[in-house]
PDB file of C-alpha atoms in Angstrom:
ATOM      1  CA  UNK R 208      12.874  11.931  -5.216  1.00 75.00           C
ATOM      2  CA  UNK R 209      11.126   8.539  -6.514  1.00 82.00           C
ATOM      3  CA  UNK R 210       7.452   8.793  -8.112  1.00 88.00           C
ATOM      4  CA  UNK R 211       4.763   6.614  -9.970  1.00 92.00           C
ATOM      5  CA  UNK R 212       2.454   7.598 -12.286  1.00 94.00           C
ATOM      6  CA  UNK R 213      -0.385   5.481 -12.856  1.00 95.00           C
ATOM      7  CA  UNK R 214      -1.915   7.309 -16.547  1.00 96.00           C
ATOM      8  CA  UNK R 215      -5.186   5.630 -16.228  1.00 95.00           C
ATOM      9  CA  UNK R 216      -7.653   6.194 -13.379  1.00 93.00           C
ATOM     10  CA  UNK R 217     -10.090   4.032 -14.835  1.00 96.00           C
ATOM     11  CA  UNK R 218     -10.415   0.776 -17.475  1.00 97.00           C
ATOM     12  CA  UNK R 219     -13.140  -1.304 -18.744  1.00 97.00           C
ATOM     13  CA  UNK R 220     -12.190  -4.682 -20.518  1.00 97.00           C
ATOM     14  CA  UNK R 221     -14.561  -7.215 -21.062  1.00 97.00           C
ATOM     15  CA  UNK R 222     -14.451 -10.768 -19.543  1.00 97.00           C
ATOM     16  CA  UNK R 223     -11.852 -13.208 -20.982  1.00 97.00           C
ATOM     17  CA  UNK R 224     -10.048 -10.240 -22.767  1.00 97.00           C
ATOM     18  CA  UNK R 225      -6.350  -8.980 -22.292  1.00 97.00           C
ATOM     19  CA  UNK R 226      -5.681  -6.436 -20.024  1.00 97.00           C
ATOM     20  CA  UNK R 227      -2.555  -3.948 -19.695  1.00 97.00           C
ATOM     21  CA  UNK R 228      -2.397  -1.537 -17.094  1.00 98.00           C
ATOM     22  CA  UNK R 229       0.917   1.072 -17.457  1.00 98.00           C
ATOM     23  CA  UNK R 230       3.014   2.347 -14.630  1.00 97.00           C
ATOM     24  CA  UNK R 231       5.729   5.161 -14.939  1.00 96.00           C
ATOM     25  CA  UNK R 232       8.474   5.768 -12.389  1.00 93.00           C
ATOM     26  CA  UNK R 233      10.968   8.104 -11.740  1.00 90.00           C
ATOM     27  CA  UNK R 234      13.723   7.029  -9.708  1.00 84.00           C
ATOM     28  CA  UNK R 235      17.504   8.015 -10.192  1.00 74.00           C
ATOM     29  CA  UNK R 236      18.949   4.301  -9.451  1.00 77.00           C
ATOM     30  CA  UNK R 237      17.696   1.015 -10.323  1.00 76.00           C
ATOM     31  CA  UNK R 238      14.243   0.875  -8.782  1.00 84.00           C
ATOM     32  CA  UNK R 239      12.268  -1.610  -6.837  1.00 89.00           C
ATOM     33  CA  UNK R 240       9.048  -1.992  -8.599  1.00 92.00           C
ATOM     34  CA  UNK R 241       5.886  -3.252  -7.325  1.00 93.00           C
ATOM     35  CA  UNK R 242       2.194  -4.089  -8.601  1.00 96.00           C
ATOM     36  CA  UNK R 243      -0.327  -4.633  -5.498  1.00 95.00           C
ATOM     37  CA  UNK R 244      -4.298  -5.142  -5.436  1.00 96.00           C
ATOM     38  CA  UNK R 245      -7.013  -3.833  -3.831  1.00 94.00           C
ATOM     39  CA  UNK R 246     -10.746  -5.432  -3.785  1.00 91.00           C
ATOM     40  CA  UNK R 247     -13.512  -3.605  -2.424  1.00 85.00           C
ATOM     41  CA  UNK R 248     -13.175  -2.843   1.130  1.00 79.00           C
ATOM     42  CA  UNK R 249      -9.797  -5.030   1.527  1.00 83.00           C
ATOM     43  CA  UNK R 250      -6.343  -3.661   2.027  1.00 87.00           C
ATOM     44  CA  UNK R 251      -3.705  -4.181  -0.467  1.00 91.00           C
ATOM     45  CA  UNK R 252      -1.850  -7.390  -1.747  1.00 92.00           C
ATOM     46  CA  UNK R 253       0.876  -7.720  -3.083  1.00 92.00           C
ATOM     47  CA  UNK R 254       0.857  -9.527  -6.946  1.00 95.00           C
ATOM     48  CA  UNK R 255       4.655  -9.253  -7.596  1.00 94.00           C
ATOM     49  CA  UNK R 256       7.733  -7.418  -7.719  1.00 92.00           C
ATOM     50  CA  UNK R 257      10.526  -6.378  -9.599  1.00 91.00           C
ATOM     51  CA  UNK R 258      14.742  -6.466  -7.939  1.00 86.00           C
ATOM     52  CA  UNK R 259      16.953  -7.205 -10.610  1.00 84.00           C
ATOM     53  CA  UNK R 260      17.293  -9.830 -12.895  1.00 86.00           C
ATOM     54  CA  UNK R 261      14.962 -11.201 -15.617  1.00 89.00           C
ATOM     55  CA  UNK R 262      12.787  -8.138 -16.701  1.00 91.00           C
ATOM     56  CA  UNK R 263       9.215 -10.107 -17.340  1.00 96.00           C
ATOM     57  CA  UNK R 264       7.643 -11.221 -13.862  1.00 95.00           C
ATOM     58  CA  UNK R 265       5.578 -13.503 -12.839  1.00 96.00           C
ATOM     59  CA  UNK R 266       3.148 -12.939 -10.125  1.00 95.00           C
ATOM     60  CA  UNK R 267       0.259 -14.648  -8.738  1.00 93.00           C
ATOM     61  CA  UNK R 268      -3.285 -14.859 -10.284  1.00 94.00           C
ATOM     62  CA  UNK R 269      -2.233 -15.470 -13.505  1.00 96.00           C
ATOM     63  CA  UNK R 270      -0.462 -11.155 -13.771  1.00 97.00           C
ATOM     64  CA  UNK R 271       2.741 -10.450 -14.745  1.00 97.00           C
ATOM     65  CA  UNK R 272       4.818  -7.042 -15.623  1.00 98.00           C
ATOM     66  CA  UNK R 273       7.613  -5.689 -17.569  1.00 96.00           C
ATOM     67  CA  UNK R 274      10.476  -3.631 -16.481  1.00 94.00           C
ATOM     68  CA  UNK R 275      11.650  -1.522 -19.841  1.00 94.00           C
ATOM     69  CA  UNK R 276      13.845   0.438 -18.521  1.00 91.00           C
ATOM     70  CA  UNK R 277      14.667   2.762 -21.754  1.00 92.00           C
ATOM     71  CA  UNK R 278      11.613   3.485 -20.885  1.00 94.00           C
ATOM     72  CA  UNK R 279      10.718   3.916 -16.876  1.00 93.00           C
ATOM     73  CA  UNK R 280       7.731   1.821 -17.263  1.00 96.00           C
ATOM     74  CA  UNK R 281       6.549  -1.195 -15.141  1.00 97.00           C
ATOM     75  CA  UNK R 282       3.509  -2.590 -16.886  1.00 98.00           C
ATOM     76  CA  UNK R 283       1.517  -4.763 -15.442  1.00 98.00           C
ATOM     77  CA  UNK R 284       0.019  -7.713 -17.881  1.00 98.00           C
ATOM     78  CA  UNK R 285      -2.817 -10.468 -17.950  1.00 97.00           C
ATOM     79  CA  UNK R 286      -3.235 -12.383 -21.447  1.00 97.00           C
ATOM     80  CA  UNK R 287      -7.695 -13.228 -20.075  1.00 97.00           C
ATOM     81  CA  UNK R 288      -8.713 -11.020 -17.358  1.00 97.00           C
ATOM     82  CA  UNK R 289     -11.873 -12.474 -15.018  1.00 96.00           C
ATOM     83  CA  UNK R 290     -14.679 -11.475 -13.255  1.00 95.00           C
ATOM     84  CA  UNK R 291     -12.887 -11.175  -9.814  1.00 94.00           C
ATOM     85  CA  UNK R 292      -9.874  -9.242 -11.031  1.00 96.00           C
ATOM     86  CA  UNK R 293     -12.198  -6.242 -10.615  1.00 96.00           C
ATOM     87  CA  UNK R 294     -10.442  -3.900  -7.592  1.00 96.00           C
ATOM     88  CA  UNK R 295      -7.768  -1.451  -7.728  1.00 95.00           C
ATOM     89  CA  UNK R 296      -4.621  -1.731  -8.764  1.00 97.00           C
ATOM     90  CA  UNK R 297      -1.327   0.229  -7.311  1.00 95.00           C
ATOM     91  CA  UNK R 298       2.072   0.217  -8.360  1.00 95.00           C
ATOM     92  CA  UNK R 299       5.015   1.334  -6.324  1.00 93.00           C
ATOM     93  CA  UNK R 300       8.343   2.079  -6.623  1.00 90.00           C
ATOM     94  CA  UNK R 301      11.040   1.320  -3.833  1.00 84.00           C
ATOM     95  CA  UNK R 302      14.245   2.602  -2.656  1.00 70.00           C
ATOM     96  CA  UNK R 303      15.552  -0.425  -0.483  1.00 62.00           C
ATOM     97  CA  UNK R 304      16.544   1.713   2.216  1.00 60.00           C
ATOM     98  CA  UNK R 305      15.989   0.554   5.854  1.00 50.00           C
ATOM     99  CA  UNK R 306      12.750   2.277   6.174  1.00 62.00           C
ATOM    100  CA  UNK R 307      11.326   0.835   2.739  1.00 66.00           C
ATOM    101  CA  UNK R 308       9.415   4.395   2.441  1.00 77.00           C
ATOM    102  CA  UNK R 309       7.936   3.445  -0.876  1.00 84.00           C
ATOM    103  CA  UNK R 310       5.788   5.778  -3.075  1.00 88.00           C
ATOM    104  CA  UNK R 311       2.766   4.564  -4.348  1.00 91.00           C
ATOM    105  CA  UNK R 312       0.933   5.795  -7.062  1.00 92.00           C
ATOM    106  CA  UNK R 313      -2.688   6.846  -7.138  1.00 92.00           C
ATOM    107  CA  UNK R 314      -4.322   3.684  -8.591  1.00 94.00           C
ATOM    108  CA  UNK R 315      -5.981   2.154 -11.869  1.00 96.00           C
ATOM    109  CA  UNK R 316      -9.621   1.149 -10.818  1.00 95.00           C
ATOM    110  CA  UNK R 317     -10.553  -2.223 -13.628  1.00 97.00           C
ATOM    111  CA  UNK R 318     -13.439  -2.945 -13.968  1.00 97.00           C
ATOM    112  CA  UNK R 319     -14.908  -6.161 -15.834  1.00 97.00           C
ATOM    113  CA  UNK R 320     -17.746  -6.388 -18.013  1.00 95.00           C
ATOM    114  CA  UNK R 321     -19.777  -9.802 -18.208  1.00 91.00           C
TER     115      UNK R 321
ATOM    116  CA  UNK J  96       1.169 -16.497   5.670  1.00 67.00           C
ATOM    117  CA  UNK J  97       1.917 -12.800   7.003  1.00 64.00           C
ATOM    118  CA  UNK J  98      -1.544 -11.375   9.072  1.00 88.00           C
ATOM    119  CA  UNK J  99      -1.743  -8.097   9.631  1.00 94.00           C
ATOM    120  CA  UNK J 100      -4.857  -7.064  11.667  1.00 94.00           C
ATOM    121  CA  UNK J 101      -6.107  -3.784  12.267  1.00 94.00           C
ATOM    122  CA  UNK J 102      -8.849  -3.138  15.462  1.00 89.00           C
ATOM    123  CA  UNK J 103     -11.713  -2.239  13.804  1.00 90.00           C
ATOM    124  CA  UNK J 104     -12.972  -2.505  10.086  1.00 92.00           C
ATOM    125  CA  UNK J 105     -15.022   0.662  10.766  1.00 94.00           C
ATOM    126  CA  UNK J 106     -15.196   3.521  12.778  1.00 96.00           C
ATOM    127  CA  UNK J 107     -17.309   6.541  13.572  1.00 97.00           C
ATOM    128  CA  UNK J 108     -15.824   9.084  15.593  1.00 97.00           C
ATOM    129  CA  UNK J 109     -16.698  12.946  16.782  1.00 97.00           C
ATOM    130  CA  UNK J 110     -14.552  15.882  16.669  1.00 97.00           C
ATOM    131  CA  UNK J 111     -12.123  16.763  19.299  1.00 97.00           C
ATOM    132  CA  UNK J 112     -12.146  12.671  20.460  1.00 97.00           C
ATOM    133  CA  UNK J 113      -9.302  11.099  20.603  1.00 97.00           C
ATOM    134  CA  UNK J 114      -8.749   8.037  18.506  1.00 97.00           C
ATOM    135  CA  UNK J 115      -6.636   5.133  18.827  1.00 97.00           C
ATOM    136  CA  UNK J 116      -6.020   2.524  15.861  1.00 97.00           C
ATOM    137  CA  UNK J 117      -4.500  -0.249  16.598  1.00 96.00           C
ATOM    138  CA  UNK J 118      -2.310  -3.026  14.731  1.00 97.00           C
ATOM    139  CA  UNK J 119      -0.775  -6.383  14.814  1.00 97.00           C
ATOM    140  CA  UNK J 120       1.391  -8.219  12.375  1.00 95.00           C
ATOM    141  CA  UNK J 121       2.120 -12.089  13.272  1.00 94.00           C
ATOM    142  CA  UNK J 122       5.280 -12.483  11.391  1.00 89.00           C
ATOM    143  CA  UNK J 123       8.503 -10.903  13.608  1.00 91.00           C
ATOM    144  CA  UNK J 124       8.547  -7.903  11.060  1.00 92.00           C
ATOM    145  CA  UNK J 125      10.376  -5.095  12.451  1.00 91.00           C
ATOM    146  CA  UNK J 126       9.172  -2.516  10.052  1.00 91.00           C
ATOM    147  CA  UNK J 127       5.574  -1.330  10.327  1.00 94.00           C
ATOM    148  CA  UNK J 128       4.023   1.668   8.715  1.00 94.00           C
ATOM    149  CA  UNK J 129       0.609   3.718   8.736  1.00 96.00           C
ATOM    150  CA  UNK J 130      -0.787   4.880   5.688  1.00 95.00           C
ATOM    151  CA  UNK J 131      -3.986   6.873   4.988  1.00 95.00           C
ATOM    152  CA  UNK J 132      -5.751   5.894   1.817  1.00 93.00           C
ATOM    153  CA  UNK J 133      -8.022   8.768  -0.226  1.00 91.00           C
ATOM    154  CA  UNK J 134      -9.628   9.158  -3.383  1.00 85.00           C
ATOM    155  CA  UNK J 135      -7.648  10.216  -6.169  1.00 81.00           C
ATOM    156  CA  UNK J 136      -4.476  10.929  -3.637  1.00 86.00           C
ATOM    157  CA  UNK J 137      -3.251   6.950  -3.759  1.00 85.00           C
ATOM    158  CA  UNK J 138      -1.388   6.117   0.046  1.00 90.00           C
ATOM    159  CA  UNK J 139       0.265   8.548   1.537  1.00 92.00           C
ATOM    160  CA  UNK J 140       2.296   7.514   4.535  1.00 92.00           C
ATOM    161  CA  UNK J 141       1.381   8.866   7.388  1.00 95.00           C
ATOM    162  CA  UNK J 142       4.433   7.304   9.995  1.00 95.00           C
ATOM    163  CA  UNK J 143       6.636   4.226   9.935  1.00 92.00           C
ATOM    164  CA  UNK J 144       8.885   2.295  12.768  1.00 93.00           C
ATOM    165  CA  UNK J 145      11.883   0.089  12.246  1.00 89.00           C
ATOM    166  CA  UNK J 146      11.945  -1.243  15.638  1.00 88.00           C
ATOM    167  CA  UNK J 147      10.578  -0.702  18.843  1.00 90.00           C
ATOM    168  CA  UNK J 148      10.480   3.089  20.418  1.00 85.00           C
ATOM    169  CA  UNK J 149      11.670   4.043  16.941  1.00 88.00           C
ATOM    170  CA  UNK J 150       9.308   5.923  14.482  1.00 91.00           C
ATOM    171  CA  UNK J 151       9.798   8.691  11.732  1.00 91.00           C
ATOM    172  CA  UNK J 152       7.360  10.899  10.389  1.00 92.00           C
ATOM    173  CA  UNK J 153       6.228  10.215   7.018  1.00 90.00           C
ATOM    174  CA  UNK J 154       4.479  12.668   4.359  1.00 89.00           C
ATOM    175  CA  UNK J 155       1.537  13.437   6.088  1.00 94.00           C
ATOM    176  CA  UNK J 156       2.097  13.456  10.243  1.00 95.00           C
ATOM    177  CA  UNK J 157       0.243  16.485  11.362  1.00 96.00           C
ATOM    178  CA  UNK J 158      -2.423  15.618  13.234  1.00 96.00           C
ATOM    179  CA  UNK J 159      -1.448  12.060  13.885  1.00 97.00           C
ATOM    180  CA  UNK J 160       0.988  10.762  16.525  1.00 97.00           C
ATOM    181  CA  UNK J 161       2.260   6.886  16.960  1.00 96.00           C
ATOM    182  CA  UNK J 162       3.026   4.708  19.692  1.00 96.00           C
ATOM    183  CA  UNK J 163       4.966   1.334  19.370  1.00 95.00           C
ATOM    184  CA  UNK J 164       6.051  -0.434  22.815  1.00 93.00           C
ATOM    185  CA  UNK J 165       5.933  -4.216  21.497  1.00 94.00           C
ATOM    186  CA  UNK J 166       7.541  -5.143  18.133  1.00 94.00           C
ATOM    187  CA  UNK J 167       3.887  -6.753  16.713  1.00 95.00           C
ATOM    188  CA  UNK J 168       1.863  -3.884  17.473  1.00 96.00           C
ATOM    189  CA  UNK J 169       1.462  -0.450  16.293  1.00 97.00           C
ATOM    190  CA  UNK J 170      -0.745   2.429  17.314  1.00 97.00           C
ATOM    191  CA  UNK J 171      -2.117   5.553  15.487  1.00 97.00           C
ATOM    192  CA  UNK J 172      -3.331   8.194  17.374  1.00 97.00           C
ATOM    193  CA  UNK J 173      -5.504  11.037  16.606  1.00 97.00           C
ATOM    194  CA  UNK J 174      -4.906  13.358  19.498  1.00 94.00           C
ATOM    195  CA  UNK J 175      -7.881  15.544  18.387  1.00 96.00           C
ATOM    196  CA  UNK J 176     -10.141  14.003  15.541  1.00 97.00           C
ATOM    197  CA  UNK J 177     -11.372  16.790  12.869  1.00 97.00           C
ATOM    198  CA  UNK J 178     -13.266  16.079  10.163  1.00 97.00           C
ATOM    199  CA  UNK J 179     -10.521  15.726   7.658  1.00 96.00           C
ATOM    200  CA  UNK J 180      -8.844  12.824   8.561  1.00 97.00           C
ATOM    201  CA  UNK J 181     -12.196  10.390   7.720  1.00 97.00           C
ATOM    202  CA  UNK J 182     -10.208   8.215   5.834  1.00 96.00           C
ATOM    203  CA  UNK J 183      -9.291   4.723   5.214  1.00 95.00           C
ATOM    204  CA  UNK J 184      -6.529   4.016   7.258  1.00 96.00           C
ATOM    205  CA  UNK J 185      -4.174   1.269   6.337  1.00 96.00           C
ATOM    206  CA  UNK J 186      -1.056  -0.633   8.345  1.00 96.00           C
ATOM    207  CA  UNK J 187       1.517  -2.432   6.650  1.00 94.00           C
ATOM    208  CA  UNK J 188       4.363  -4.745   7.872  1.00 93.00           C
ATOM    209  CA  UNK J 189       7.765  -5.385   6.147  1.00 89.00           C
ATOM    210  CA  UNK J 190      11.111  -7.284   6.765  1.00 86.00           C
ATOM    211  CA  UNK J 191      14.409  -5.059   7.120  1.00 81.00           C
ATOM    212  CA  UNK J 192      15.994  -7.732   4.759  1.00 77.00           C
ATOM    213  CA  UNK J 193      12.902  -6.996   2.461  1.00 77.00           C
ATOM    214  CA  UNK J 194      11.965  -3.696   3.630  1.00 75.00           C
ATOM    215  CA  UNK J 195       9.848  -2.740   0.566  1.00 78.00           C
ATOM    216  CA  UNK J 196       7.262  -5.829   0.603  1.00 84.00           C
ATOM    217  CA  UNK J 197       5.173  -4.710   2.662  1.00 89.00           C
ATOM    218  CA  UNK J 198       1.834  -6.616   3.860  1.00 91.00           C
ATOM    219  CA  UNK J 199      -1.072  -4.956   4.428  1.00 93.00           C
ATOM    220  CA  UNK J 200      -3.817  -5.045   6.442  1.00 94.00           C
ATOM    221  CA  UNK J 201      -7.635  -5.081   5.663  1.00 92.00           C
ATOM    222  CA  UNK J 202      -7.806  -1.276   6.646  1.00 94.00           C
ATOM    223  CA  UNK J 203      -9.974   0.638   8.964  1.00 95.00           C
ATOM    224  CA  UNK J 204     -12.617   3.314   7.373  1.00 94.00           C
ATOM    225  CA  UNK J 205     -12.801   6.109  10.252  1.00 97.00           C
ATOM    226  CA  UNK J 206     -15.353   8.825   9.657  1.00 97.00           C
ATOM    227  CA  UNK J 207     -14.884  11.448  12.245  1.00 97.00           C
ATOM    228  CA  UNK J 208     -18.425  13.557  12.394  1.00 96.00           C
TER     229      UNK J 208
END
């Protein structure tokens, strides 16, 4: 069975500095890896994703995230983190099946500091 | 862009009512799923549907039935609201050729009293 584990509930960085949020999976194939984002009261978007291919992606809003496989990790990057990247952040690991019955895991809540 | 709408943003219901949520993606997807969204617990996924009159249960179905006659719409039901299932209550939309980028929708907060 696939699963995510998100190690941080909650992170404080300040304006303008870098932020790294880490994401485990387990998964016994090559997985389908996703980052999505939450703001207050919204439902999720998606920032990128991971198929095959080159390991570093690029997303939108200035993110991107690593596959390391050696390591089951899928962290997600962002070099000067602003004011409105406060939300919630979710990665997700798919299986590509018909049903795309991903699992989600339980979320890093960022906050930013002025 | 993909839309995904869901009826209502919020929602206050009382036990033992029954409770429809609705949902509409504008994009031809023909996989749609219902998740329910809780503190600490991330999504769980409550049902899904690859095409019209089909749906499987997810990990969380008790309590919760689905209905899906048109290929852009799909219904939760609550058959009997209790006051566990206030939630947030999120639908998502997906391609089969891309089944696991999924689009969500803004999400409904029920609160059942």
């Amino acid at each position: 069975a696939q699963s995510v584990t998100q190690p941080d509930i909650h992170i404080t960085v300040s304006e303008g500095a870098s932020l790294e949020l880490r994401c485990n999976y387990s998964y016994g194939a090559t997985p389908y890896l996703f980052w999505y984002v939450q703001s207050p009261g919204q439902g999720l978007q998606l920032l990128l994703k991971y198929f095959s291919g080159d390991t570093l992606v690029q997303g939108i809003k200035g993110f991107e995230a690593e596959f390391k496989r050696s390591q089951s990790s899928f962290n997600l990057r962002k070099p000067s983190v602003h004011w409105s990247d406060a939300a919630e952040y979710f990665c997700a690991v798919g299986a590509n099946t018909n049903a795309g019955k991903s699992t989600f895991g339980d979320g890093t809540t960022l906050t930013v500091k002025p | 862009d993909v839309k995904v709408t869901q009826s209502s943003r919020y929602l206050v219901k009382r036990t033992g009512e029954k409770v429809f949520l609705e949902c509409v993606q504008d994009m031809d997807h023909e996989n749609m799923f219902w998740y329910r969204q809780d503190p600490g617990l991330g999504l769980r996924l409550i049902y899904f549907s690859y095409d019209v009159k089909m749906k499987e249960k997810g990990d969380i179905p008790e309590g919760y039935s689905v209905s899906r006659e048109k290929k852009e719409r799909f219904s939760l039901i609550l058959e009997s609201a209790s006051t566990n299932q206030t939630s947030m209550y999120l639908c998502a939309s997906s391609l089969v050729a891309a089944p696991d980028t999924q689009y969500f929708g803004p999400g409904t907060r029920l609160t059942v009293l």
